[in-house]
């Protein structure tokens, strides 16, 4: 049985060259006495855009772990997979993020709904949930509505789970159920009965990714009502603790936050809530390591800077195509993007300061940052020209990658 630690961090890595630099951040956390399990994640969408294979991520993770003599558990996440593509990830992954968001809202068969209502009807009334001030009120209608909405998704998750279990064997992998890519955030009552349905379906989920309130745009800070987020996050933790007891879900079931990189304004509330509930967390990031590569190239000056400018020029040229797959998770004001001519005249600091996520820096440009975030396809197309530049500037890039993950993410989330 492999178990994921209390705190885990999804690191991704578009071009699979920063595994060691990423792992260094976990070693820095370990020096502070905090264990953070690294999880290399890459979605089918990313593989398709870059032209990599799941086996590449496994090779990267194994070699980083070996090179640094890392002795703790680590995982390779088949991120956002469905029955259609799970087989591609079977050999290389031991963490599976079952994405069933597309099935939410597909009406469930009447007999499934009624049997669910029969099974969980005992929760109708006022439920006292430790950690939530007001009792949570549940009507039979609530249960019926939620069942109708979520049962097809949870049944689909069950199908994918059993398919993986048949190949890999029970207990040999971590299962995440993700519903983050839906329109509406789940309410506490919905969360409770989603967990009930997951338990009834027999899925031993270790992490669950709900949709939180507010916007989780790629590579930039949280946009939304922080106080409302904090309230919902605390409620979710309370519901999970309750559901573990009530429905017999795995004791280490925890929340998973997707698109979690750079959401600096909610890290403090998250840190506080985790301590209050003595809870674990998985936080997924992926894209910002690639941005640190570009910052490192720009900061190195010379050829690296020229290449970083080339990436921007091409990204601006192909903006429609690059933004299309990510249109619901970016907010780019095109009028605020610098022209190619402006960027051509930039020095190393101009470029690095515009891109680096430092909100106190006047030169920081979140529009440019989001465009480059989704612009990795440009670098992928450059092939060895880009990869060789990364290798040539390995040291400066590695410093940026480690610092970004440790100082800006792990430290405020789990250590401060
Ligand atoms: Zn996600």
Coordinates of N, CA, C and O in Angstrom, one line a residue, residues 83-248:
X83 N -12.1 7.7 -19.1 CA -12.1 6.3 -19.6 C -11.4 6.3 -21.0 O -10.8 5.3 -21.4
X84 N -11.5 7.4 -21.7 CA -11.0 7.4 -23.1 C -9.5 7.4 -23.2 O -8.9 6.8 -24.1
X85 N -8.8 8.0 -22.2 CA -7.4 8.1 -22.3 C -6.6 7.5 -21.1 O -5.4 7.6 -21.1
X86 N -7.3 6.9 -20.1 CA -6.6 6.4 -18.9 C -5.5 5.4 -19.3 O -4.5 5.3 -18.6
X87 N -5.8 4.5 -20.3 CA -4.9 3.5 -20.6 C -3.5 4.0 -21.0 O -2.5 3.3 -20.7
X88 N -3.4 5.2 -21.5 CA -2.1 5.7 -21.9 C -1.2 6.0 -20.7 O 0.0 6.0 -20.8
X89 N -1.9 6.1 -19.5 CA -1.2 6.5 -18.3 C -0.9 5.3 -17.4 O -0.3 5.5 -16.3
X90 N -1.5 4.2 -17.7 CA -1.5 3.0 -16.8 C -0.2 2.6 -16.3 O 0.0 2.4 -15.1
X91 N 0.8 2.5 -17.2 CA 2.1 2.0 -16.8 C 2.9 3.1 -16.0 O 3.6 2.7 -15.0
X92 N 2.8 4.3 -16.3 CA 3.7 5.3 -15.7 C 3.1 6.0 -14.5 O 3.9 6.7 -13.8
X93 N 1.8 5.9 -14.3 CA 1.2 6.7 -13.2 C 0.9 5.9 -12.0 O 0.5 4.7 -12.1
X94 N 0.9 6.5 -10.8 CA 0.4 5.8 -9.6 C -0.5 6.8 -8.8 O -0.7 6.6 -7.6
X95 N -0.9 7.8 -9.5 CA -1.9 8.8 -9.0 C -2.8 9.1 -10.2 O -2.3 9.4 -11.3
X96 N -4.1 9.0 -10.0 CA -5.0 9.2 -11.1 C -6.1 10.2 -10.7 O -6.8 10.0 -9.7
X97 N -6.1 11.3 -11.5 CA -7.2 12.3 -11.2 C -8.3 12.1 -12.2 O -8.2 12.3 -13.4
X98 N -9.4 11.5 -11.6 CA -10.5 11.1 -12.5 C -11.4 12.4 -12.7 O -11.9 12.9 -11.8
X99 N -11.4 12.8 -13.9 CA -12.2 14.0 -14.3 C -13.6 13.6 -14.8 O -13.7 13.1 -15.9
X100 N -14.5 13.9 -13.9 CA -15.9 13.6 -14.3 C -16.8 14.8 -14.4 O -18.0 14.6 -14.4
X101 N -16.2 15.9 -14.5 CA -17.0 17.2 -14.5 C -18.0 17.2 -15.7 O -19.1 17.7 -15.5
X102 N -17.7 16.6 -16.8 CA -18.6 16.5 -17.9 C -19.9 15.8 -17.7 O -20.8 15.9 -18.4
X103 N -19.8 14.9 -16.6 CA -21.0 14.1 -16.3 C -21.9 14.8 -15.3 O -23.0 14.3 -15.0
X104 N -21.4 15.9 -14.7 CA -22.3 16.6 -13.8 C -23.4 17.3 -14.5 O -23.2 18.0 -15.5
X105 N -24.6 17.0 -14.0 CA -25.8 17.6 -14.7 C -26.5 16.7 -15.7 O -27.6 17.0 -16.1
X106 N -25.8 15.6 -16.1 CA -26.5 14.6 -16.9 C -27.4 13.9 -16.0 O -27.0 13.3 -15.0
X107 N -28.7 13.9 -16.3 CA -29.7 13.4 -15.3 C -29.5 11.9 -15.0 O -29.3 11.1 -16.0
X108 N -29.5 11.6 -13.8 CA -29.4 10.2 -13.3 C -30.7 9.4 -13.5 O -31.7 10.0 -13.5
X109 N -30.6 8.1 -13.7 CA -31.8 7.3 -13.8 C -32.6 7.4 -12.5 O -32.0 7.5 -11.4
X110 N -33.9 7.4 -12.7 CA -34.8 7.6 -11.5 C -34.6 6.6 -10.4 O -34.5 6.9 -9.2
X111 N -34.3 5.3 -10.8 CA -34.1 4.3 -9.7 C -32.8 4.5 -8.9 O -32.8 4.3 -7.7
X112 N -31.8 5.1 -9.6 CA -30.6 5.4 -8.9 C -30.8 6.5 -7.9 O -30.3 6.4 -6.7
X113 N -31.6 7.5 -8.3 CA -31.9 8.6 -7.4 C -32.7 8.1 -6.2 O -32.3 8.4 -5.1
X114 N -33.7 7.3 -6.4 CA -34.5 6.9 -5.3 C -33.7 6.0 -4.4 O -33.9 6.0 -3.2
X115 N -32.9 5.1 -4.9 CA -32.1 4.3 -4.0 C -31.1 5.1 -3.2 O -30.9 4.8 -2.0
X116 N -30.6 6.2 -3.8 CA -29.7 7.1 -3.0 C -30.5 7.8 -1.9 O -30.0 7.9 -0.8
X117 N -31.6 8.3 -2.3 CA -32.5 9.0 -1.3 C -32.8 8.0 -0.1 O -32.8 8.4 1.0
X118 N -33.1 6.8 -0.5 CA -33.5 5.8 0.5 C -32.3 5.6 1.5 O -32.4 5.5 2.7
X119 N -31.1 5.5 0.9 CA -29.9 5.2 1.7 C -29.5 6.3 2.6 O -29.0 6.1 3.7
X120 N -29.6 7.5 2.1 CA -29.1 8.7 2.8 C -30.2 9.6 3.4 O -29.9 10.6 4.0
X121 N -31.5 9.1 3.3 CA -32.6 9.9 3.9 C -32.5 10.1 5.3 O -33.1 11.1 5.8
X122 N -31.7 9.3 6.0 CA -31.6 9.5 7.5 C -30.9 10.9 7.8 O -30.9 11.3 9.0
X123 N -30.3 11.5 6.8 CA -29.6 12.8 7.1 C -30.6 14.0 6.9 O -30.2 15.1 7.1
X124 N -31.8 13.7 6.6 CA -32.8 14.8 6.5 C -33.0 15.4 7.9 O -33.1 14.8 8.9
X125 N -32.9 16.8 7.9 CA -33.1 17.5 9.2 C -31.9 18.4 9.4 O -31.3 18.9 8.4
X126 N -31.6 18.7 10.7 CA -30.5 19.6 11.0 C -29.3 18.7 11.4 O -29.4 18.0 12.4
X127 N -28.2 18.8 10.6 CA -27.0 18.0 11.0 C -26.0 18.9 11.7 O -25.6 20.0 11.1
X128 N -25.5 18.5 12.8 CA -24.4 19.2 13.5 C -23.1 18.7 13.0 O -22.8 17.5 13.1
X129 N -22.3 19.6 12.4 CA -21.1 19.2 11.8 C -20.0 20.0 12.6 O -19.9 21.2 12.6
X130 N -19.1 19.3 13.3 CA -18.1 19.9 14.1 C -17.3 20.9 13.2 O -16.8 20.5 12.1
X131 N -17.1 22.1 13.6 CA -16.3 23.1 12.8 C -17.2 24.0 12.0 O -16.7 25.0 11.4
X132 N -18.5 23.7 11.9 CA -19.4 24.6 11.2 C -20.4 25.1 12.2 O -21.0 24.3 12.9
X133 N -20.4 26.5 12.4 CA -21.2 27.1 13.5 C -22.6 26.7 13.5 O -23.2 26.2 14.5
X134 N -23.3 27.0 12.3 CA -24.7 26.7 12.3 C -25.0 25.3 11.9 O -24.2 24.7 11.0
X135 N -26.0 24.6 12.4 CA -26.3 23.2 11.9 C -26.6 23.3 10.4 O -27.2 24.3 9.9
X136 N -26.2 22.3 9.7 CA -26.5 22.3 8.2 C -27.9 21.6 8.0 O -28.2 20.5 8.5
X137 N -28.7 22.4 7.3 CA -30.1 21.8 7.1 C -30.2 21.1 5.8 O -29.8 21.6 4.7
X138 N -30.8 19.9 5.9 CA -30.9 19.0 4.7 C -32.4 18.6 4.5 O -33.0 18.1 5.5
X139 N -32.9 18.8 3.3 CA -34.3 18.3 3.1 C -34.2 17.1 2.1 O -33.1 16.9 1.5
X140 N -35.3 16.3 2.1 CA -35.2 15.2 1.1 C -35.1 15.6 -0.3 O -34.4 15.0 -1.1
X141 N -35.7 16.8 -0.5 CA -35.6 17.4 -1.9 C -34.1 17.7 -2.2 O -33.7 17.5 -3.4
X142 N -33.4 18.2 -1.2 CA -31.9 18.5 -1.5 C -31.2 17.3 -1.9 O -30.5 17.3 -2.9
X143 N -31.5 16.2 -1.2 CA -30.8 14.9 -1.5 C -31.1 14.5 -2.9 O -30.3 14.1 -3.7
X144 N -32.4 14.6 -3.2 CA -32.9 14.1 -4.5 C -32.2 15.0 -5.6 O -31.7 14.5 -6.6
X145 N -32.2 16.3 -5.4 CA -31.6 17.2 -6.4 C -30.1 16.9 -6.6 O -29.6 16.9 -7.8
X146 N -29.4 16.8 -5.5 CA -28.0 16.5 -5.6 C -27.7 15.2 -6.3 O -26.9 15.1 -7.2
X147 N -28.5 14.2 -5.9 CA -28.3 12.8 -6.5 C -28.5 12.9 -8.0 O -27.7 12.4 -8.8
X148 N -29.5 13.6 -8.4 CA -29.8 13.7 -9.8 C -28.7 14.4 -10.6 O -28.3 14.0 -11.6
X149 N -28.1 15.4 -9.9 CA -27.0 16.1 -10.5 C -25.7 15.4 -10.5 O -24.9 15.5 -11.5
X150 N -25.3 14.7 -9.4 CA -24.0 14.2 -9.3 C -23.8 12.7 -9.5 O -22.7 12.2 -9.8
X151 N -24.9 11.9 -9.4 CA -24.7 10.5 -9.5 C -24.1 10.0 -10.8 O -23.2 9.1 -10.8
X152 N -24.5 10.6 -12.0 CA -23.8 10.1 -13.2 C -22.3 10.3 -13.2 O -21.5 9.5 -13.6
X153 N -21.9 11.5 -12.6 CA -20.5 11.8 -12.5 C -19.8 10.8 -11.6 O -18.7 10.3 -11.9
X154 N -20.4 10.5 -10.4 CA -19.7 9.6 -9.5 C -19.7 8.2 -10.0 O -18.7 7.4 -9.8
X155 N -20.8 7.8 -10.7 CA -20.8 6.4 -11.3 C -19.7 6.3 -12.3 O -19.0 5.3 -12.4
X156 N -19.5 7.4 -13.1 CA -18.4 7.3 -14.1 C -17.1 7.2 -13.4 O -16.2 6.5 -13.9
X157 N -16.9 8.0 -12.3 CA -15.6 7.9 -11.6 C -15.4 6.5 -11.1 O -14.3 5.9 -11.1
X158 N -16.5 5.8 -10.7 CA -16.4 4.4 -10.2 C -16.0 3.5 -11.3 O -15.1 2.6 -11.1
X159 N -16.5 3.8 -12.5 CA -16.1 2.9 -13.7 C -14.6 3.1 -14.0 O -13.9 2.1 -14.2
X160 N -14.1 4.3 -14.0 CA -12.7 4.6 -14.2 C -11.8 3.9 -13.1 O -10.9 3.3 -13.4
X161 N -12.3 4.2 -11.9 CA -11.5 3.6 -10.7 C -11.4 2.1 -10.9 O -10.3 1.6 -10.7
X162 N -12.5 1.4 -11.1 CA -12.4 0.0 -11.2 C -11.6 -0.5 -12.4 O -10.9 -1.5 -12.3
X163 N -11.6 0.2 -13.4 CA -10.8 -0.1 -14.6 C -9.3 0.0 -14.2 O -8.5 -0.9 -14.5
X164 N -8.9 1.0 -13.5 CA -7.5 1.1 -13.0 C -7.2 0.0 -12.0 O -6.1 -0.6 -12.1
X165 N -8.1 -0.2 -11.1 CA -7.9 -1.2 -10.0 C -7.6 -2.6 -10.6 O -6.8 -3.3 -10.1
X166 N -8.3 -2.9 -11.7 CA -8.2 -4.2 -12.3 C -6.8 -4.4 -12.9 O -6.2 -5.4 -12.8
X167 N -6.2 -3.3 -13.4 CA -4.8 -3.4 -14.0 C -3.8 -3.3 -12.9 O -2.8 -4.1 -12.8
X168 N -3.9 -2.3 -12.0 CA -2.8 -2.0 -11.1 C -2.9 -2.7 -9.7 O -1.9 -2.8 -9.0
X169 N -4.1 -3.1 -9.4 CA -4.3 -3.8 -8.1 C -4.7 -2.8 -7.0 O -4.2 -1.6 -7.0
X170 N -5.6 -3.2 -6.2 CA -6.1 -2.3 -5.1 C -4.9 -1.8 -4.2 O -4.1 -2.6 -3.8
X171 N -5.0 -0.5 -3.9 CA -4.0 0.0 -3.0 C -2.7 0.4 -3.6 O -1.8 0.9 -2.9
X172 N -2.5 0.2 -4.9 CA -1.3 0.5 -5.5 C -1.2 1.8 -6.2 O -0.3 2.2 -6.9
X173 N -2.3 2.6 -6.0 CA -2.3 3.9 -6.6 C -3.2 4.8 -5.8 O -4.0 4.4 -5.0
X174 N -3.0 6.1 -6.0 CA -3.9 7.1 -5.3 C -5.0 7.6 -6.2 O -4.7 7.8 -7.4
X175 N -6.2 7.7 -5.7 CA -7.3 8.2 -6.5 C -7.7 9.6 -6.1 O -8.0 9.8 -4.9
X176 N -7.8 10.4 -7.1 CA -8.5 11.8 -6.9 C -9.7 11.9 -7.7 O -9.7 11.4 -8.9
X177 N -10.8 12.4 -7.1 CA -12.0 12.7 -7.9 C -12.0 14.2 -8.1 O -12.0 15.0 -7.1
X178 N -12.1 14.6 -9.4 CA -12.0 16.1 -9.6 C -13.3 16.6 -10.3 O -13.8 16.0 -11.2
X179 N -13.8 17.6 -9.7 CA -15.1 18.3 -10.2 C -14.8 19.7 -10.3 O -15.7 20.5 -10.2
X180 N -13.5 20.1 -10.5 CA -13.2 21.5 -10.4 C -13.6 22.3 -11.7 O -13.8 23.5 -11.7
X181 N -13.6 21.6 -12.8 CA -13.9 22.3 -14.1 C -15.4 22.3 -14.4 O -15.9 21.8 -15.4
X182 N -16.2 22.7 -13.4 CA -17.7 22.9 -13.5 C -18.0 24.4 -13.4 O -17.1 25.2 -13.1
X183 N -19.2 24.7 -13.7 CA -19.6 26.1 -13.7 C -19.7 26.7 -12.3 O -19.2 27.8 -12.0
X184 N -20.4 26.0 -11.5 CA -20.8 26.5 -10.1 C -20.0 25.9 -9.0 O -19.8 24.7 -9.1
X185 N -19.5 26.6 -8.0 CA -18.9 26.0 -6.9 C -19.9 25.1 -6.1 O -21.1 25.4 -6.1
X186 N -19.5 24.0 -5.5 CA -20.4 23.1 -4.8 C -20.7 23.8 -3.4 O -19.8 24.3 -2.8
X187 N -21.9 23.6 -2.9 CA -22.3 24.1 -1.6 C -21.8 23.0 -0.6 O -21.6 21.9 -1.0
X188 N -21.8 23.3 0.7 CA -21.4 22.3 1.7 C -22.3 21.1 1.7 O -21.8 20.0 1.8
X189 N -23.6 21.3 1.5 CA -24.5 20.2 1.4 C -24.2 19.3 0.2 O -24.2 18.1 0.3
X190 N -23.9 19.9 -0.9 CA -23.6 19.2 -2.1 C -22.3 18.4 -1.9 O -22.2 17.2 -2.2
X191 N -21.3 19.0 -1.2 CA -20.1 18.3 -0.9 C -20.3 17.1 -0.1 O -19.8 16.0 -0.3
X192 N -21.2 17.3 0.9 CA -21.5 16.1 1.8 C -22.0 14.9 1.0 O -21.6 13.8 1.2
X193 N -23.0 15.2 0.1 CA -23.6 14.1 -0.6 C -22.8 13.6 -1.8 O -22.9 12.5 -2.2
X194 N -21.9 14.4 -2.3 CA -20.9 13.9 -3.3 C -20.0 12.9 -2.6 O -19.8 11.8 -3.1
X195 N -19.6 13.2 -1.4 CA -18.7 12.3 -0.6 C -19.5 11.0 -0.3 O -18.9 9.9 -0.3
X196 N -20.8 11.2 0.1 CA -21.6 10.0 0.4 C -21.7 9.1 -0.9 O -21.5 7.9 -0.8
X197 N -21.8 9.8 -2.0 CA -22.0 9.0 -3.3 C -20.6 8.3 -3.6 O -20.6 7.2 -4.1
X198 N -19.5 9.0 -3.4 CA -18.2 8.4 -3.7 C -18.0 7.2 -2.8 O -17.5 6.1 -3.2
X199 N -18.4 7.3 -1.5 CA -18.3 6.2 -0.6 C -19.2 5.0 -1.0 O -18.7 3.9 -1.1
X200 N -20.4 5.4 -1.4 CA -21.4 4.3 -1.8 C -20.9 3.6 -3.1 O -21.2 2.4 -3.3
X201 N -20.2 4.3 -3.9 CA -19.7 3.8 -5.2 C -18.4 2.9 -4.9 O -17.9 2.2 -5.8
X202 N -17.9 3.0 -3.7 CA -16.7 2.2 -3.3 C -15.4 2.7 -3.8 O -14.4 2.0 -4.1
X203 N -15.3 4.0 -4.0 CA -14.1 4.6 -4.5 C -13.3 5.1 -3.3 O -13.7 6.0 -2.6
X204 N -12.1 4.5 -3.1 CA -11.3 4.9 -1.9 C -10.5 6.2 -2.2 O -9.3 6.2 -2.2
X205 N -11.2 7.3 -2.4 CA -10.6 8.6 -2.8 C -9.7 9.1 -1.7 O -10.0 9.0 -0.6
X206 N -8.5 9.5 -2.1 CA -7.6 10.2 -1.2 C -7.6 11.7 -1.3 O -7.3 12.4 -0.4
X207 N -8.0 12.2 -2.5 CA -8.1 13.6 -2.6 C -9.4 13.9 -3.4 O -9.8 13.1 -4.3
X208 N -10.0 15.0 -3.1 CA -11.2 15.5 -3.9 C -11.0 17.0 -4.2 O -10.6 17.8 -3.4
X209 N -11.2 17.2 -5.5 CA -11.1 18.6 -6.0 C -12.4 19.2 -6.3 O -13.0 18.9 -7.4
X210 N -12.9 20.0 -5.4 CA -14.2 20.7 -5.7 C -13.9 21.9 -6.5 O -12.8 22.3 -6.7
X211 N -15.0 22.6 -7.0 CA -14.9 23.9 -7.6 C -15.0 24.9 -6.4 O -16.0 24.8 -5.7
X212 N -14.1 25.7 -6.2 CA -14.2 26.8 -5.2 C -14.7 28.0 -5.8 O -14.7 28.3 -7.0
X213 N -15.2 28.9 -4.9 CA -15.7 30.2 -5.3 C -14.6 31.0 -5.8 O -13.4 30.9 -5.4
X214 N -14.9 31.9 -6.8 CA -13.8 32.8 -7.3 C -13.1 32.3 -8.5 O -13.4 31.1 -8.9
X215 N -12.3 33.1 -9.1 CA -11.6 32.6 -10.3 C -10.1 32.2 -10.0 O -9.4 32.8 -9.3
X216 N -9.8 31.0 -10.6 CA -8.4 30.5 -10.4 C -7.8 30.5 -11.8 O -7.6 29.5 -12.4
X217 N -7.5 31.7 -12.2 CA -6.8 31.9 -13.5 C -5.4 31.4 -13.5 O -4.8 31.3 -12.5
X218 N -5.0 31.0 -14.7 CA -3.7 30.3 -14.8 C -2.5 31.3 -14.5 O -2.4 32.3 -15.1
X219 N -1.7 30.9 -13.5 CA -0.5 31.6 -13.2 C -0.6 33.0 -12.6 O 0.4 33.7 -12.4
X220 N -1.8 33.4 -12.2 CA -1.9 34.7 -11.6 C -2.7 34.6 -10.2 O -3.1 33.5 -9.9
X221 N -2.8 35.6 -9.5 CA -3.4 35.5 -8.2 C -4.9 35.2 -8.3 O -5.6 35.4 -9.3
X222 N -5.4 34.8 -7.1 CA -6.9 34.5 -7.0 C -7.7 35.8 -7.2 O -7.3 36.9 -6.8
X223 N -8.8 35.6 -7.9 CA -9.7 36.8 -8.2 C -11.0 36.4 -7.6 O -11.7 35.5 -8.0
X224 N -11.4 37.1 -6.5 CA -12.7 36.8 -5.9 C -12.7 37.3 -4.5 O -11.9 38.0 -4.0
X225 N -13.7 36.9 -3.7 CA -14.0 37.3 -2.4 C -13.2 36.3 -1.4 O -13.6 35.2 -1.2
X226 N -12.1 36.9 -0.9 CA -11.2 36.0 -0.1 C -11.9 35.5 1.2 O -11.8 34.4 1.6
X227 N -12.8 36.4 1.8 CA -13.5 36.0 3.0 C -14.5 34.9 2.7 O -14.6 33.9 3.5
X228 N -15.1 35.0 1.6 CA -16.1 33.9 1.2 C -15.3 32.6 0.9 O -15.8 31.5 1.3
X229 N -14.2 32.7 0.2 CA -13.4 31.5 -0.1 C -13.0 30.9 1.3 O -13.1 29.7 1.4
X230 N -12.5 31.7 2.2 CA -12.1 31.2 3.5 C -13.2 30.4 4.2 O -13.0 29.3 4.7
X231 N -14.4 31.0 4.2 CA -15.5 30.4 4.8 C -15.8 29.0 4.2 O -16.0 28.0 4.8
X232 N -15.9 29.0 2.8 CA -16.2 27.7 2.1 C -15.1 26.7 2.3 O -15.4 25.5 2.5
X233 N -13.8 27.2 2.3 CA -12.7 26.2 2.5 C -12.8 25.6 3.9 O -12.6 24.3 4.0
X234 N -13.1 26.4 4.9 CA -13.2 25.8 6.2 C -14.4 24.8 6.3 O -14.3 23.8 6.9
X235 N -15.5 25.2 5.6 CA -16.7 24.3 5.6 C -16.3 23.0 4.9 O -16.7 21.9 5.4
X236 N -15.6 23.1 3.8 CA -15.2 21.9 3.1 C -14.4 20.9 4.0 O -14.6 19.7 4.0
X237 N -13.5 21.5 4.8 CA -12.6 20.7 5.7 C -13.5 20.0 6.7 O -13.3 18.9 7.1
X238 N -14.4 20.8 7.2 CA -15.3 20.3 8.3 C -16.2 19.1 7.7 O -16.3 18.0 8.3
X239 N -16.7 19.3 6.5 CA -17.5 18.3 5.8 C -16.7 17.0 5.6 O -17.1 15.9 5.8
X240 N -15.4 17.2 5.1 CA -14.6 16.0 4.8 C -14.4 15.2 6.1 O -14.5 14.0 6.1
X241 N -14.0 15.9 7.2 CA -13.8 15.2 8.5 C -15.0 14.4 8.9 O -14.9 13.3 9.3
X242 N -16.2 15.0 8.7 CA -17.4 14.4 9.1 C -17.7 13.2 8.2 O -18.1 12.1 8.6
X243 N -17.5 13.4 6.9 CA -17.7 12.3 5.9 C -16.8 11.1 6.1 O -17.3 10.0 5.9
X244 N -15.6 11.4 6.5 CA -14.7 10.2 6.8 C -15.3 9.3 7.9 O -15.4 8.1 7.7
X245 N -15.8 10.0 8.9 CA -16.4 9.2 10.1 C -17.7 8.6 9.6 O -17.9 7.4 9.9
X246 N -18.6 9.3 9.0 CA -19.9 8.9 8.7 C -20.0 7.8 7.6 O -20.7 6.9 7.7
X247 N -19.2 8.0 6.5 CA -19.3 7.1 5.4 C -18.2 6.2 5.2 O -18.1 5.4 4.3
X248 N -17.2 6.2 6.2 CA -16.1 5.2 6.1 C -15.2 5.5 5.0 O -14.6 4.6 4.4

